[in-house]
Short mmCIF file of C-alpha atoms in Angstrom, two decimals:
data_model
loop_
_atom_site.label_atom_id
_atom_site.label_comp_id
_atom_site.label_asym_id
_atom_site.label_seq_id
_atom_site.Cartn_x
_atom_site.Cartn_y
_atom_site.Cartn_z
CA UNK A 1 0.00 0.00 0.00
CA UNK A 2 1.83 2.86 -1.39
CA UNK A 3 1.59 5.80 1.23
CA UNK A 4 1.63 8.98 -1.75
CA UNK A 5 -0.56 11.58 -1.53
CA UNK A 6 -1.93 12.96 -4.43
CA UNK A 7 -0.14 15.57 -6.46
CA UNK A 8 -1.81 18.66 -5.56
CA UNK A 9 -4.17 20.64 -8.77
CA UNK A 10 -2.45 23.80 -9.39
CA UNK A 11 -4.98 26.85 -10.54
CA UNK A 12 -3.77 28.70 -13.75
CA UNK A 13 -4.97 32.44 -14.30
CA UNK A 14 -4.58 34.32 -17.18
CA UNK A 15 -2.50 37.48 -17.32
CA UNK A 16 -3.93 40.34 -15.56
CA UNK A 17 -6.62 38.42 -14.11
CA UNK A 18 -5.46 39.10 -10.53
CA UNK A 19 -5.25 42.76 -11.19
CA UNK A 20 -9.13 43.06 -12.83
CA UNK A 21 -11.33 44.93 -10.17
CA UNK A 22 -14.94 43.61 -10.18
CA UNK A 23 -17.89 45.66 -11.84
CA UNK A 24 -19.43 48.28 -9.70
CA UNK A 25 -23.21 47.89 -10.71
CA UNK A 26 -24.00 51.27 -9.58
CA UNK A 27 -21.62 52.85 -11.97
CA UNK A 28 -22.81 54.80 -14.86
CA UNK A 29 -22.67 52.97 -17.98
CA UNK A 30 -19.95 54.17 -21.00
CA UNK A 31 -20.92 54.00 -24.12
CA UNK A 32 -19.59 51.25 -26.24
CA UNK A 33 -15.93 52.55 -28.29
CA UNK A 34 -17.06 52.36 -32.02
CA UNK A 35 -14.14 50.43 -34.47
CA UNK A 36 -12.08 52.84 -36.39
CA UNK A 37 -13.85 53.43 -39.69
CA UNK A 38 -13.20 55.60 -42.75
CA UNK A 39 -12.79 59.44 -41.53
CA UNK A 40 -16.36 61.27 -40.78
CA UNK A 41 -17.16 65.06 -41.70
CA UNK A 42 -17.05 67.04 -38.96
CA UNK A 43 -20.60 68.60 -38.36
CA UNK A 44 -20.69 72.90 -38.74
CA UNK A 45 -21.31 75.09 -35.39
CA UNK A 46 -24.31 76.57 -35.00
CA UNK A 47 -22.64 79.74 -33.86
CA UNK A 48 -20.53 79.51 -37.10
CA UNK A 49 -22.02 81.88 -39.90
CA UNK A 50 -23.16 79.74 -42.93
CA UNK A 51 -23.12 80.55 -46.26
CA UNK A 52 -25.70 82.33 -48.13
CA UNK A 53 -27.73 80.49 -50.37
CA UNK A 54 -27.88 79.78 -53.95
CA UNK A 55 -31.83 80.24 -55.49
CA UNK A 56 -32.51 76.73 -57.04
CA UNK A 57 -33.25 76.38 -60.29
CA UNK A 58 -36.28 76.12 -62.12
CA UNK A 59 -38.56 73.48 -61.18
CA UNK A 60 -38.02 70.58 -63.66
CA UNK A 61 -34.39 71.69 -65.11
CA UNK A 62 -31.53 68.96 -65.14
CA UNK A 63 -29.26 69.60 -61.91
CA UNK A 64 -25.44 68.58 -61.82
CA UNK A 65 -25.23 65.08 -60.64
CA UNK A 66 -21.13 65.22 -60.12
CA UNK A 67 -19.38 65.96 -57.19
CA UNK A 68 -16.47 68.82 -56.89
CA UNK A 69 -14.28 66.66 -58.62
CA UNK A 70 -16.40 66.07 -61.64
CA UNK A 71 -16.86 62.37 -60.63
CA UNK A 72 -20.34 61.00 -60.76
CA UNK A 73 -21.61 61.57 -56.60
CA UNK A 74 -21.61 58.18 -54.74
CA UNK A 75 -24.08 56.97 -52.11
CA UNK A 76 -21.25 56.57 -50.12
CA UNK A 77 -20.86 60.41 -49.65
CA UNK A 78 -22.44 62.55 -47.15
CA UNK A 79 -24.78 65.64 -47.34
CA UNK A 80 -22.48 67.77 -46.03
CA UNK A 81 -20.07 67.03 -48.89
CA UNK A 82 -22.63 67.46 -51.37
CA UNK A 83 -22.01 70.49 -54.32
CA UNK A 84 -24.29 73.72 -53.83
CA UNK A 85 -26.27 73.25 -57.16
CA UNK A 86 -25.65 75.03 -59.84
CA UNK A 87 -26.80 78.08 -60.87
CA UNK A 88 -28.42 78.35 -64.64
CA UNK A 89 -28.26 81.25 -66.70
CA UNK A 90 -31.37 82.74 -68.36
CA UNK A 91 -34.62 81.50 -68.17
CA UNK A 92 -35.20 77.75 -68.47
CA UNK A 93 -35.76 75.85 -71.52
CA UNK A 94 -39.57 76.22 -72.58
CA UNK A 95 -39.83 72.36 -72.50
CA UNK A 96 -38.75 72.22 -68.59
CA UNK A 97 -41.74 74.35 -67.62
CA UNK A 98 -45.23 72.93 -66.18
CA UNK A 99 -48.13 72.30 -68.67
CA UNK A 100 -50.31 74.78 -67.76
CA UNK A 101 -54.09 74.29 -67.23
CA UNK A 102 -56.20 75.05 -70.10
CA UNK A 103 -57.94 78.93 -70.27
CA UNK A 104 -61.12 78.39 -69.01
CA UNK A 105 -64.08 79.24 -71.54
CA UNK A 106 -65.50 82.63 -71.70
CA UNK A 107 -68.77 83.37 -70.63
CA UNK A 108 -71.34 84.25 -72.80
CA UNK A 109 -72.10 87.97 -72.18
CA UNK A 110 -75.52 89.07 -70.33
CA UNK A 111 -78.34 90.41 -71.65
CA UNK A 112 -79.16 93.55 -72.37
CA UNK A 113 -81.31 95.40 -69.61
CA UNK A 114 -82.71 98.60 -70.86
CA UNK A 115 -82.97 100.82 -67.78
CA UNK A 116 -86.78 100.82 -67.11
CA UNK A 117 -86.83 104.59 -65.98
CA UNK A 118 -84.85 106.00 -68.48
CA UNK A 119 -86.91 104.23 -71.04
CA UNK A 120 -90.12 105.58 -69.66
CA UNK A 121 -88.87 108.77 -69.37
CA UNK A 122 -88.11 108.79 -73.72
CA UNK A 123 -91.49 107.72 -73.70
CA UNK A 124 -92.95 110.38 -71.77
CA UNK A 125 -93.87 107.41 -68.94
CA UNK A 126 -92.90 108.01 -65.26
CA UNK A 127 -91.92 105.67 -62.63
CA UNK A 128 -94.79 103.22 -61.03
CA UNK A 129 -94.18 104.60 -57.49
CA UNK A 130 -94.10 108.19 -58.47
CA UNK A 131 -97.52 107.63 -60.59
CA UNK A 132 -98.91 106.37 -57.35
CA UNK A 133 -98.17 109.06 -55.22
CA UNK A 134 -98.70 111.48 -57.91
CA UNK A 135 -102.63 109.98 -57.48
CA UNK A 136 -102.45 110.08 -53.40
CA UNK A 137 -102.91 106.42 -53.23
CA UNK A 138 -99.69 106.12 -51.16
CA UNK A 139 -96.38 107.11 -50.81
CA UNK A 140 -92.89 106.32 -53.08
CA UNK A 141 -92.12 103.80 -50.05
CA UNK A 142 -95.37 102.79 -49.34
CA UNK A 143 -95.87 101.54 -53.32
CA UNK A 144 -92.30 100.18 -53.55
CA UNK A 145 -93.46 97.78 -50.75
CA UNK A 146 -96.72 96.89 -52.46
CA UNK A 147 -95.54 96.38 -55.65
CA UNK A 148 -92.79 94.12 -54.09
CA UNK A 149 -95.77 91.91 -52.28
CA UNK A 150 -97.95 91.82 -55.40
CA UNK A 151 -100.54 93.46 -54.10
CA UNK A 152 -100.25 96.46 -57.55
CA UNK A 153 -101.63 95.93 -61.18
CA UNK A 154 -101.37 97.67 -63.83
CA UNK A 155 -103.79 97.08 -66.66
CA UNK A 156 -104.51 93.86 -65.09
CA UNK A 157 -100.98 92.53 -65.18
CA UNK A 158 -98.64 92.45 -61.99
CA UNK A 159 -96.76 95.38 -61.69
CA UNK A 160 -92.70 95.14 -61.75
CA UNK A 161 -90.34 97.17 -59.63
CA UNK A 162 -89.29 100.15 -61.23
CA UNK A 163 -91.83 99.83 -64.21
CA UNK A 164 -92.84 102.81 -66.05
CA UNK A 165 -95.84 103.76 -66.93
CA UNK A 166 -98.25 106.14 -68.87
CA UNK A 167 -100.27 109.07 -67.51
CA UNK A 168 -103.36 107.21 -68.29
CA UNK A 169 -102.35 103.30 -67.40
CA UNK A 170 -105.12 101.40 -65.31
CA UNK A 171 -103.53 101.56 -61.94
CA UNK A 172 -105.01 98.65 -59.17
CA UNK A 173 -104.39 98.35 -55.33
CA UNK A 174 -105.30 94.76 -53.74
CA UNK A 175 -107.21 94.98 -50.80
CA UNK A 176 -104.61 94.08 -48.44
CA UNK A 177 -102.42 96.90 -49.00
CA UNK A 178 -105.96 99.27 -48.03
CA UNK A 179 -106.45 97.26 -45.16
CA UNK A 180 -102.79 97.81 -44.29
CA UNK A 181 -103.11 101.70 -44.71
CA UNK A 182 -106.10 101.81 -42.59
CA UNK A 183 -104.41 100.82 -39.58
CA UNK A 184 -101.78 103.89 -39.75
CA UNK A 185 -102.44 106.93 -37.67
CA UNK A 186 -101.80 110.54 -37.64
CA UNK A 187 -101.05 111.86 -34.44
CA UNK A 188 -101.54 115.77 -33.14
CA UNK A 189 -98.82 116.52 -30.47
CA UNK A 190 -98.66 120.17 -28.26
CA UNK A 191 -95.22 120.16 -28.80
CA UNK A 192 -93.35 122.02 -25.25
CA UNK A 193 -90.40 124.01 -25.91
CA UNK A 194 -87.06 121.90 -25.36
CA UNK A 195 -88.36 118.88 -27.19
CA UNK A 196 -86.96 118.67 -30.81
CA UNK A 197 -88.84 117.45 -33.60
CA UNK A 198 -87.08 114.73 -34.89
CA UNK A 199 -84.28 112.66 -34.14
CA UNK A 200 -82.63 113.36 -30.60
CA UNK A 201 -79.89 115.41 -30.63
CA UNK A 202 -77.42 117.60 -28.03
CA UNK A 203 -78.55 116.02 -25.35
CA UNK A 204 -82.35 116.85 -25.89
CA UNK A 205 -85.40 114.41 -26.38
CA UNK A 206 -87.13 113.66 -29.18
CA UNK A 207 -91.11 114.77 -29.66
CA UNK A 208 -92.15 110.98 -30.37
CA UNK A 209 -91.16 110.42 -27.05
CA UNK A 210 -93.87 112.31 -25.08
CA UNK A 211 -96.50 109.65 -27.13
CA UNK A 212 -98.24 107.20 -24.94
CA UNK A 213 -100.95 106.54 -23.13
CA UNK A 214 -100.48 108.94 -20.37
CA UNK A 215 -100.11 111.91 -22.70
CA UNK A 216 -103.32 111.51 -24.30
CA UNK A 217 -105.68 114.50 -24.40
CA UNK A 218 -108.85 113.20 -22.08
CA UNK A 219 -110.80 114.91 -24.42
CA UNK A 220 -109.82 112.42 -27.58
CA UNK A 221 -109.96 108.95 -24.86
CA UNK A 222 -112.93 109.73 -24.13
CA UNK A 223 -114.52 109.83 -28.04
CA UNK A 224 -110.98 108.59 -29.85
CA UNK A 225 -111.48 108.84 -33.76
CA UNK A 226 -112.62 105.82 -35.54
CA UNK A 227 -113.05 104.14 -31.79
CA UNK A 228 -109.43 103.70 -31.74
CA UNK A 229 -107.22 102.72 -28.31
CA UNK A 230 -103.92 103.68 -27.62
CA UNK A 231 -101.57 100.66 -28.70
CA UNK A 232 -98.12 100.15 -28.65
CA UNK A 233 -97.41 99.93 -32.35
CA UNK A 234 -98.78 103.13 -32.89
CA UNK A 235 -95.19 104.33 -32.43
CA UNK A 236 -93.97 102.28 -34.77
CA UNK A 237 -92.44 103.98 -37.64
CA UNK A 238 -94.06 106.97 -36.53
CA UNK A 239 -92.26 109.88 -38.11
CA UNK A 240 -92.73 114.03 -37.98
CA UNK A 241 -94.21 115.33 -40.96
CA UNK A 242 -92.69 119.05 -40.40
CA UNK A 243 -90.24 120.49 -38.21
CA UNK A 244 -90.55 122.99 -35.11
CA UNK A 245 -87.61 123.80 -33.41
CA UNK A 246 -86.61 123.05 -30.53
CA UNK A 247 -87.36 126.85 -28.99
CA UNK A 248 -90.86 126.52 -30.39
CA UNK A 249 -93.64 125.17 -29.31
CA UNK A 250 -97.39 124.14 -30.18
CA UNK A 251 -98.52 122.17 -33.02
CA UNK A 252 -96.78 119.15 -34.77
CA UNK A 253 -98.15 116.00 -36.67
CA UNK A 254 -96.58 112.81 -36.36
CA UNK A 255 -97.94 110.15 -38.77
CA UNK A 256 -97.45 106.51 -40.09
CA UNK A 257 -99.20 107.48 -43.48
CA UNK A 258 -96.97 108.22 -46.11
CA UNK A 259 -99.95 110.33 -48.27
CA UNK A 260 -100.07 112.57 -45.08
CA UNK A 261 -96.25 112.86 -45.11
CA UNK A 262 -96.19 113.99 -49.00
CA UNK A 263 -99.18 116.62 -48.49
CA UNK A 264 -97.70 117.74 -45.30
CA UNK A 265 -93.82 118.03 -46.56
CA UNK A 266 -93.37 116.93 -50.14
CA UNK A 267 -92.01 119.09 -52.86
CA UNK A 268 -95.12 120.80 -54.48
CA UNK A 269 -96.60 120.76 -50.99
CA UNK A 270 -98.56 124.43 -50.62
CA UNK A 271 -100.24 123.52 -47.31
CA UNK A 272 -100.65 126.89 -45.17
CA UNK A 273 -99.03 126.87 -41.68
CA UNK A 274 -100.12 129.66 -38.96
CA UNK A 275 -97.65 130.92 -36.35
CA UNK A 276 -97.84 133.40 -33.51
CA UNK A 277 -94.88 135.42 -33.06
CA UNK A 278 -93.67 138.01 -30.05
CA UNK A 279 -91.04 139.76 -30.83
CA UNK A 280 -88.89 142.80 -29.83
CA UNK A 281 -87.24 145.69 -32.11
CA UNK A 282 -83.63 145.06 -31.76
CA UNK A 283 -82.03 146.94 -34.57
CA UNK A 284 -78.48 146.53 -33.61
CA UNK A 285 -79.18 143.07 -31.55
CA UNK A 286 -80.70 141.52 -28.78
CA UNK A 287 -77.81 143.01 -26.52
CA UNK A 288 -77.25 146.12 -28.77
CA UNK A 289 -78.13 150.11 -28.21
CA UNK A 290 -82.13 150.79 -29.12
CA UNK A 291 -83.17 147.80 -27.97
CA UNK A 292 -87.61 148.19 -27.87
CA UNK A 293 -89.48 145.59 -25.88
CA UNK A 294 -93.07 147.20 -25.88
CA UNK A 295 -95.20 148.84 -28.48
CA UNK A 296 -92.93 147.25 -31.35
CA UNK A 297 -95.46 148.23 -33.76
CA UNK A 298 -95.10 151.99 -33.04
CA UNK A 299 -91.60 151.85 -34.11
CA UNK A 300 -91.27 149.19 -36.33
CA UNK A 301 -90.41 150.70 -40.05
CA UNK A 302 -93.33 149.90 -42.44
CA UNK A 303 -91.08 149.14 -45.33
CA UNK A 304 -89.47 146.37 -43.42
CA UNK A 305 -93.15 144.80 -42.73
CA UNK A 306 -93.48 144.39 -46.96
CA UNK A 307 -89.70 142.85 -46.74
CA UNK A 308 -91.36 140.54 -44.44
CA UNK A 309 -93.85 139.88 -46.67
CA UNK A 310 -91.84 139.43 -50.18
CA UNK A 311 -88.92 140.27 -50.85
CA UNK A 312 -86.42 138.09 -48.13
CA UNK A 313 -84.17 135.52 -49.54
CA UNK A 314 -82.65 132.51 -47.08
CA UNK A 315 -79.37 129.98 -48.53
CA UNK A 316 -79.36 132.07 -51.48
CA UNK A 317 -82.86 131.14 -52.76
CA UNK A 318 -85.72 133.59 -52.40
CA UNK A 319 -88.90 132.68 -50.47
CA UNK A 320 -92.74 132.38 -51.45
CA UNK A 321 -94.51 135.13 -50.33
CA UNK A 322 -96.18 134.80 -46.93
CA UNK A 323 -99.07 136.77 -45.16
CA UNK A 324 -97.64 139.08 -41.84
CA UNK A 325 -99.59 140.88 -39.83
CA UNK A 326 -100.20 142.85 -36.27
CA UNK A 327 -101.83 140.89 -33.63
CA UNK A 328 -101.06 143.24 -31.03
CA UNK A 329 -98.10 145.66 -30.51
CA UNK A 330 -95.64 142.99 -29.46
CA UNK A 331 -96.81 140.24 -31.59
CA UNK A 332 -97.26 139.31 -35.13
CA UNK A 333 -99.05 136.66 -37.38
CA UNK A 334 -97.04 134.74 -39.69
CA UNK A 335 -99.00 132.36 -42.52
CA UNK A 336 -96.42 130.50 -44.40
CA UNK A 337 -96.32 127.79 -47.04
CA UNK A 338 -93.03 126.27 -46.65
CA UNK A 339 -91.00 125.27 -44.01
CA UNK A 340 -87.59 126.07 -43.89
CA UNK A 341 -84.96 125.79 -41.30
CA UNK A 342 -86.08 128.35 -38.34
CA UNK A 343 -87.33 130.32 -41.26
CA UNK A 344 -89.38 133.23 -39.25
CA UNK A 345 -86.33 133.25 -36.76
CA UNK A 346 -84.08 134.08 -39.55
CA UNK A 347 -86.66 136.07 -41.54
CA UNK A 348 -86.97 138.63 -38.21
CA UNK A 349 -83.28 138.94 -38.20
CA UNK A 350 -83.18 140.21 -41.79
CA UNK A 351 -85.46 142.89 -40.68
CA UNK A 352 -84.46 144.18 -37.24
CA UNK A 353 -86.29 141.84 -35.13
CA UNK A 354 -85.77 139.55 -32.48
CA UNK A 355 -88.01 136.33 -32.00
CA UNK A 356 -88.70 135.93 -28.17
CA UNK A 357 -91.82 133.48 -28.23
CA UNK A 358 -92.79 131.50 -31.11
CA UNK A 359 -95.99 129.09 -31.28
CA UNK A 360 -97.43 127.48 -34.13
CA UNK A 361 -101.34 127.47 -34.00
CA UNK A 362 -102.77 125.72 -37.85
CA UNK A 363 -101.15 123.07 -40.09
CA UNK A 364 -104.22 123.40 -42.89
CA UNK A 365 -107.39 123.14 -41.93
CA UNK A 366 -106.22 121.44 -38.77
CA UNK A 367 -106.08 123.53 -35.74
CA UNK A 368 -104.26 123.54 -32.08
CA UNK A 369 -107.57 124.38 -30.30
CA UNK A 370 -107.68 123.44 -26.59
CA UNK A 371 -104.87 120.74 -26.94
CA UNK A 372 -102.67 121.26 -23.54
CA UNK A 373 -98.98 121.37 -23.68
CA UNK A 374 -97.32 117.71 -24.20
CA UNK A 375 -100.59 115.79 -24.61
CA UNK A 376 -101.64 114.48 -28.23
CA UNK A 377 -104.76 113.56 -29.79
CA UNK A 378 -105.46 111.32 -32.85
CA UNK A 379 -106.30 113.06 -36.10
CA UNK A 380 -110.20 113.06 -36.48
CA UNK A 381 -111.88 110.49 -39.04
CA UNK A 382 -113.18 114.70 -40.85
CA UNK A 383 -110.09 116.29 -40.67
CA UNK A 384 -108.22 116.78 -43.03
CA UNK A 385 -105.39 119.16 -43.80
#
């Protein structure tokens, strides 16, 4: 029995092994060393200033396929060695350019139109509208709207907007429309002084406003004309047919009838208007030397009464002759038949006066009466102006 111990198993390690710290698994991880390859182009700063740019040439013109050496470019190149493109001279060929898209087809020109009015008028024919109002079935508006519903013929054919027509053409108005007309009112307002006659303006109210039921005269509740009631849309498109400014007071018509509106205010309108007038002799001014407050008449120059009468001019256009006379020594009577822009105001000036109380008492045949100051009454059912 042999007594040997077994050789004893020697470890080998390979170079450096002993020396090789362990992995710290905490540590931040490197990123992997790329092999050695062919040399890369080295990107451009952002800070660094870059080269202006070349404009690129026509769309669809052959660019330069070579590189800077003339060789044909390889994939194997980057961008940033690619050649700026070249830059071609002139315009490009004609074949390069897009097809363009075929001219589209003119349109076949309109219609002739003859302009309706001017027509009529070669004809000796006037407007529809004008006809209409010309016969005090309505006004311009008025038959514009009525010929738009339908509700017009003319020699038994619908009318058209704008259509002219004869002096003697068969003119008919559906029932509708007179139905329609008979529910507008005419309203008689005591204008107070302050209150201006149409729209509002410098802080003051308008005269529309004092309408409602309030306001209205006990007198005309009681018995109103054609048993009508106050009603909201009475206001509606209620409009002043004459002015009164806004230092004047007494009588002023408000109505939602345009054949009121033309007889009232229209251009061959010769409707008489009565004022009251006080006034003092101020030759040189209200504030000037003379100035006469009582017993004007005494003093006033009777050649400047017939001025008064005929002979003024206002905006360079003369005016109709109008009927003044004494109502008492302070006061005069003014009968007018057109209404211009504080026309008796202006008129006194001319001639030495000065205005101090104006009130207008008649539009017509229509009178003030008894009306109090800011109340209004409806225009009687046998009135007319």
């Amino acid at each position: 029995m042999s007594t040997d111990k077994p050789a004893a198993r020697t470890l080998k390690l390979k170079p450096g092994a002993a020396t090789k710290t362990p992995a710290d698994p905490f540590a931040p991880r490197r990123a992997p060393v790329r092999p050695p390859g062919p040399a890369r182009a080295k990107s451009v700063s952002a800070s660094a200033p870059r080269p202006p740019r070349e404009p690129s040439p026509a769309f669809g013109a052959d660019r330069a396929r070579t590189g800077p050496s003339g060789a044909p470019r390889g994939d194997d190149r980057s961008r940033s060695e690619r050649p700026a493109p070249r830059r071609t001279e002139g315009p490009p060929a004609a074949a390069a350019r897009p097809a363009r898209a075929p001219a589209p087809v003119p349109r076949a020109p309109a219609a002739h139109r003859p302009d309706l009015a001017r027509v009529g008028n070669v004809r000796g024919e006037i407007r529809l509208n004008k006809r209409m109002a010309d016969l005090g079935l309505c006004s311009r508006r008025e038959a514009d709207e009525w010929i738009a519903r339908g509700w017009v013929k003319v020699n038994g054919v619908p009318a058209a907007m704008g259509q002219p027509v004869p002096p003697d053409a068969a003119i008919e108005v559906a029932p509708q429309a007179r139905h329609q007309q008979s529910g507008q009112v005419t309203i008689l307002l005591h204008k107070p002084v302050g209150y201006v006659s149409g729209q509002p303006e410098d802080g003051h109210e308008a005269a529309a406003t004092l309408i409602g039921a309030p306001s209205q005269w006990r007198g005309d509740a009681r018995t109103p004309a054609d048993g009508r009631r106050f009603a909201p849309e009475h206001t509606r498109g209620l409009a002043p047919a004459g002015r009164l400014d806004i230092d004047s007071t007494g009588l002023l018509v408000l109505t939602q009838d345009g054949r009121v509106a033309r007889t009232l205010i229209g251009e061959s309108s010769g409707v008489e208007k009565e004022y009251l007038v006080r006034v003092h002799f101020a030759p040189n001014g209200p504030q000037g030397a003379g100035l006469v407050t009582q017993d004007v008449q005494a003093v006033f120059p009777p050649a400047q009464m017939a001025l008064l009468r005929h002979g003024l001019s206002l905006d360079g256009q003369p005016l109709r002759p109008a009927q003044v006379d004494w109502q008492n020594p302070e006061q005069l009577r003014f009968v007018l038949t057109e209404g211009k822009k504080r026309q008796i105001r202006r008129m006194c000036e001319q001639v030495g006066l000065h205005v101090v109380g104006l009130k207008r008492i008649r539009i017509g045949q229509v009178v003030l009466g008894n009306l109090p100051v800011g109340q209004w009454r409806f225009l009687g059912a046998n009135e007319r102006f």
